Coordinates of C-alpha atoms in Angstrom, one line a residue:
Chain A
X4 CA -8.2 84.1 52.0
X5 CA -5.3 83.0 50.1
X6 CA -5.6 82.8 46.3
X7 CA -3.9 80.3 44.1
X8 CA -0.3 80.7 44.2
X9 CA 2.5 79.3 41.9
X10 CA 6.3 79.1 41.9
X11 CA 8.6 80.1 40.5
X12 CA 7.0 83.4 38.9
X13 CA 9.7 83.3 36.5
X14 CA 11.8 80.7 35.0
X15 CA 14.8 80.7 32.5
X16 CA 16.3 77.5 31.4
X17 CA 18.5 76.1 28.6
X18 CA 17.1 74.2 25.9
X19 CA 17.3 70.4 27.0
X20 CA 17.0 71.0 30.7
X21 CA 14.2 69.8 33.1
X22 CA 11.9 72.3 34.7
X23 CA 9.4 72.0 37.2
X24 CA 6.7 74.3 38.2
X25 CA 4.6 74.2 41.3
X26 CA 0.9 75.1 41.9
X27 CA -0.7 75.5 45.4
X28 CA -4.7 76.0 44.8
X29 CA -7.0 77.5 47.2
X30 CA -7.8 75.6 50.2
X31 CA -10.8 73.0 49.8
X32 CA -10.7 73.3 45.9
X33 CA -10.7 69.8 44.6
X34 CA -10.4 70.6 41.2
X35 CA -7.0 72.0 39.6
X36 CA -6.3 72.7 36.0
X37 CA -2.8 73.6 34.2
X38 CA -3.0 75.9 30.9
X39 CA -0.4 77.4 28.9
X40 CA -0.6 80.9 27.1
X41 CA 2.0 81.8 24.4
X42 CA 2.5 85.4 23.5
X43 CA -0.6 86.9 21.9
X44 CA -2.6 83.6 22.1
X45 CA -5.4 82.3 24.1
X46 CA -5.1 80.0 27.1
X47 CA -4.3 76.3 26.1
X48 CA -5.7 73.5 28.4
X49 CA -2.8 71.2 29.6
X50 CA -4.3 68.9 32.1
X51 CA -7.2 68.6 34.9
X52 CA -7.2 67.1 38.1
X53 CA -10.3 66.4 40.3
X54 CA -9.7 64.6 43.6
X55 CA -8.6 60.9 43.7
X56 CA -10.0 60.6 39.7
X57 CA -7.8 59.6 37.0
X58 CA -6.5 63.2 35.5
X59 CA -7.6 64.5 32.0
X60 CA -4.5 64.6 30.2
X61 CA -5.6 65.1 26.7
X62 CA -4.3 68.6 26.5
X63 CA -0.4 67.9 27.1
X64 CA 1.2 68.8 23.9
X65 CA 4.0 65.9 24.0
X66 CA 5.2 63.2 26.3
X67 CA 7.8 65.6 27.4
X68 CA 5.0 67.2 29.6
X69 CA 3.8 65.4 32.8
X70 CA 2.1 66.5 36.0
X71 CA 1.2 65.1 39.3
X72 CA -0.9 66.0 42.3
X73 CA 0.0 64.7 45.4
X74 CA -2.4 64.7 48.4
X75 CA -4.9 66.2 46.4
X76 CA -3.6 69.8 46.8
X77 CA -0.2 71.0 45.5
X78 CA 0.4 70.0 41.9
X79 CA 3.6 70.1 40.1
X80 CA 4.2 70.3 36.2
X81 CA 7.3 69.0 34.8
X82 CA 8.7 69.5 31.3
X83 CA 11.4 67.6 30.3
X84 CA 14.2 68.2 27.6
X85 CA 12.8 71.9 27.1
X86 CA 12.4 73.1 23.7
X87 CA 12.2 76.9 22.6
X88 CA 8.6 76.4 21.7
X89 CA 7.9 75.6 25.4
X90 CA 8.4 79.2 26.3
X91 CA 5.1 80.7 27.4
X92 CA 3.4 81.5 30.7
X93 CA 2.1 78.5 32.5
X94 CA -1.2 79.0 34.5
X95 CA -2.8 77.1 37.1
X96 CA -6.4 77.4 38.1
X97 CA -8.8 75.7 40.7
X98 CA -12.2 75.4 41.7
X99 CA -14.9 73.6 43.6
X100 CA -16.0 70.6 41.6
X101 CA -18.9 71.0 39.2
X102 CA -22.1 69.5 40.9
X103 CA -23.3 68.5 37.5
X104 CA -22.6 68.3 33.9
X105 CA -24.3 71.7 33.4
X106 CA -23.1 73.7 36.2
X107 CA -20.0 75.9 36.2
X108 CA -17.8 76.5 39.2
X109 CA -15.7 79.7 38.8
X110 CA -11.9 78.8 38.2
X111 CA -9.6 81.1 39.9
X112 CA -6.3 81.6 38.6
X113 CA -2.9 81.8 39.9
X114 CA -0.3 84.5 38.8
X115 CA 1.4 82.1 36.4
X116 CA 5.0 80.9 35.7
X117 CA 6.8 82.6 32.9
X118 CA 9.1 80.4 31.4
X119 CA 11.8 81.2 28.8
X120 CA 13.7 78.5 27.0
X121 CA 17.0 79.8 25.5
Chain B
X10 CA -10.6 76.7 12.6
X11 CA -10.3 77.9 16.1
X12 CA -13.0 77.0 18.5
X13 CA -13.6 80.4 19.8
X14 CA -12.5 83.2 17.6
X15 CA -12.2 87.0 18.5
X16 CA -10.9 89.9 16.8
X17 CA -7.5 90.6 18.4
X18 CA -8.1 94.4 18.1
X19 CA -6.6 96.6 19.6
X20 CA -9.7 99.0 20.0
X21 CA -8.4 102.3 20.8
X22 CA -11.2 104.5 22.2
X23 CA -11.6 107.7 24.0
X24 CA -12.9 107.8 27.7
X25 CA -16.8 107.8 28.0
X26 CA -17.1 105.7 24.3
X27 CA -19.1 102.9 24.1
X28 CA -17.4 99.8 22.6
X29 CA -18.6 96.3 21.6
X30 CA -16.5 93.1 21.2
X31 CA -17.9 89.9 19.4
X32 CA -16.9 86.3 19.4
X33 CA -18.0 83.3 17.6
X34 CA -17.8 79.7 19.0
X35 CA -17.8 76.5 16.6
X36 CA -19.0 74.0 19.1
X37 CA -22.7 73.7 19.0
X38 CA -22.6 71.6 22.1
X39 CA -21.3 74.6 24.0
X40 CA -23.3 75.2 27.1
X41 CA -22.0 78.0 29.2
X42 CA -20.6 81.5 28.3
X43 CA -18.2 83.8 29.9
X44 CA -16.1 86.9 29.6
X45 CA -12.8 87.0 31.4
X46 CA -10.8 90.0 31.9
X47 CA -6.9 89.8 31.6
X48 CA -4.9 92.7 32.5
X49 CA -1.2 93.0 31.3
X50 CA 1.1 90.2 32.6
X51 CA -1.8 89.1 35.2
X52 CA -4.0 86.3 35.4
X53 CA -7.3 86.0 33.9
X54 CA -10.4 87.0 36.0
X55 CA -13.8 86.3 35.4
X56 CA -15.6 89.4 34.2
X57 CA -19.4 87.9 33.8
X58 CA -21.3 85.1 32.7
X59 CA -23.4 85.4 29.6
X60 CA -26.9 84.1 29.6
X61 CA -29.2 83.6 26.8
X62 CA -31.7 86.6 27.7
X63 CA -28.7 88.9 27.9
X64 CA -27.4 90.2 31.1
X65 CA -26.2 93.5 32.3
X66 CA -23.6 94.3 35.4
X67 CA -23.3 97.9 35.7
X68 CA -21.8 99.2 32.4
X69 CA -21.3 96.1 30.8
X70 CA -23.8 94.1 28.9
X71 CA -23.4 90.6 27.5
X72 CA -25.6 88.9 24.9
X73 CA -25.7 85.1 23.5
X74 CA -27.3 84.2 20.3
X75 CA -27.0 80.3 20.3
X76 CA -28.4 80.2 16.7
X77 CA -25.5 82.0 15.2
X78 CA -23.0 80.5 17.8
X79 CA -22.2 84.5 18.5
X80 CA -21.6 86.3 21.8
X81 CA -20.9 89.9 22.4
X82 CA -20.0 92.4 25.2
X83 CA -20.8 95.8 25.2
X84 CA -18.9 98.6 27.4
X85 CA -20.7 101.7 28.1
X86 CA -18.9 105.1 29.4
X87 CA -15.5 103.4 29.1
X88 CA -13.0 104.2 31.8
X89 CA -9.4 104.2 31.6
X90 CA -9.3 101.3 34.0
X91 CA -11.1 99.2 31.5
X92 CA -8.1 98.9 29.4
X93 CA -7.4 95.1 29.1
X94 CA -7.5 92.1 27.1
X95 CA -11.3 90.6 27.2
X96 CA -11.4 86.7 26.7
X97 CA -14.5 85.0 25.4
X98 CA -14.7 81.7 27.0
X99 CA -17.0 78.8 26.4
X100 CA -17.7 75.7 28.5
X101 CA -18.6 72.6 26.7
X102 CA -21.3 70.4 27.7
X103 CA -20.9 67.5 30.0
X104 CA -18.0 66.3 32.1
X105 CA -16.3 69.0 34.2
X106 CA -15.4 72.7 34.0
X107 CA -13.5 72.3 30.8
X108 CA -13.0 75.8 29.4
X109 CA -12.1 76.9 25.9
X110 CA -10.6 80.5 25.5
X111 CA -10.4 82.7 22.8
X112 CA -7.1 84.5 22.1
X113 CA -8.7 87.8 23.5
X114 CA -9.5 91.2 22.3
X115 CA -7.5 94.1 23.4
X116 CA -8.7 97.3 24.7
X117 CA -7.0 100.5 25.3
X118 CA -9.0 103.4 26.7
X119 CA -7.2 106.8 26.3
X120 CA -7.9 110.3 27.9

């Protein structure tokens, strides 16, 4: 079946411009995650959506970053007034919701959006 | 101090070699542990979970030492196709699937 898809695959923008990154999760996955991976670094958690619950935004690095998930499916990550340090690969993942605090449902990742801020 | 620490490598090994990666984590409330594999310019994919009793999947063996907060991955009979970055990943207790990723250890297997 179809995996997680993200668009665009690459985005080059000028400092100060706004960008929108899109994620289409696997059908039926109610949990959706955004991560950022800078060169040579591990994945940095940004935000988590689960169904209609309030999202966990604790990983967003500044108020220039925001994300929405409409209709419980597609999500958009918006970065306003981009800075050069925002250059990274932005990865989206989705999973089935955990059935308990101790369970784990595998997160499936999309191919990412490579953002370059000039 | 990073929550999950790994030696970045690279580990350069010949085909057929045995190689081991280590990882330490700082949060004693960490509950579940995984190794993910990430090929160059690709997304991470789950390689295997890590259980307290140790577990094996073909040529791959994972170990967990909760007392030392230490995780390992052993690869036997390395193949060229094993060349990738191996990410140590920890799930903290409670809540949801929140994962903490290490920066990864790069493996290069040469002929």
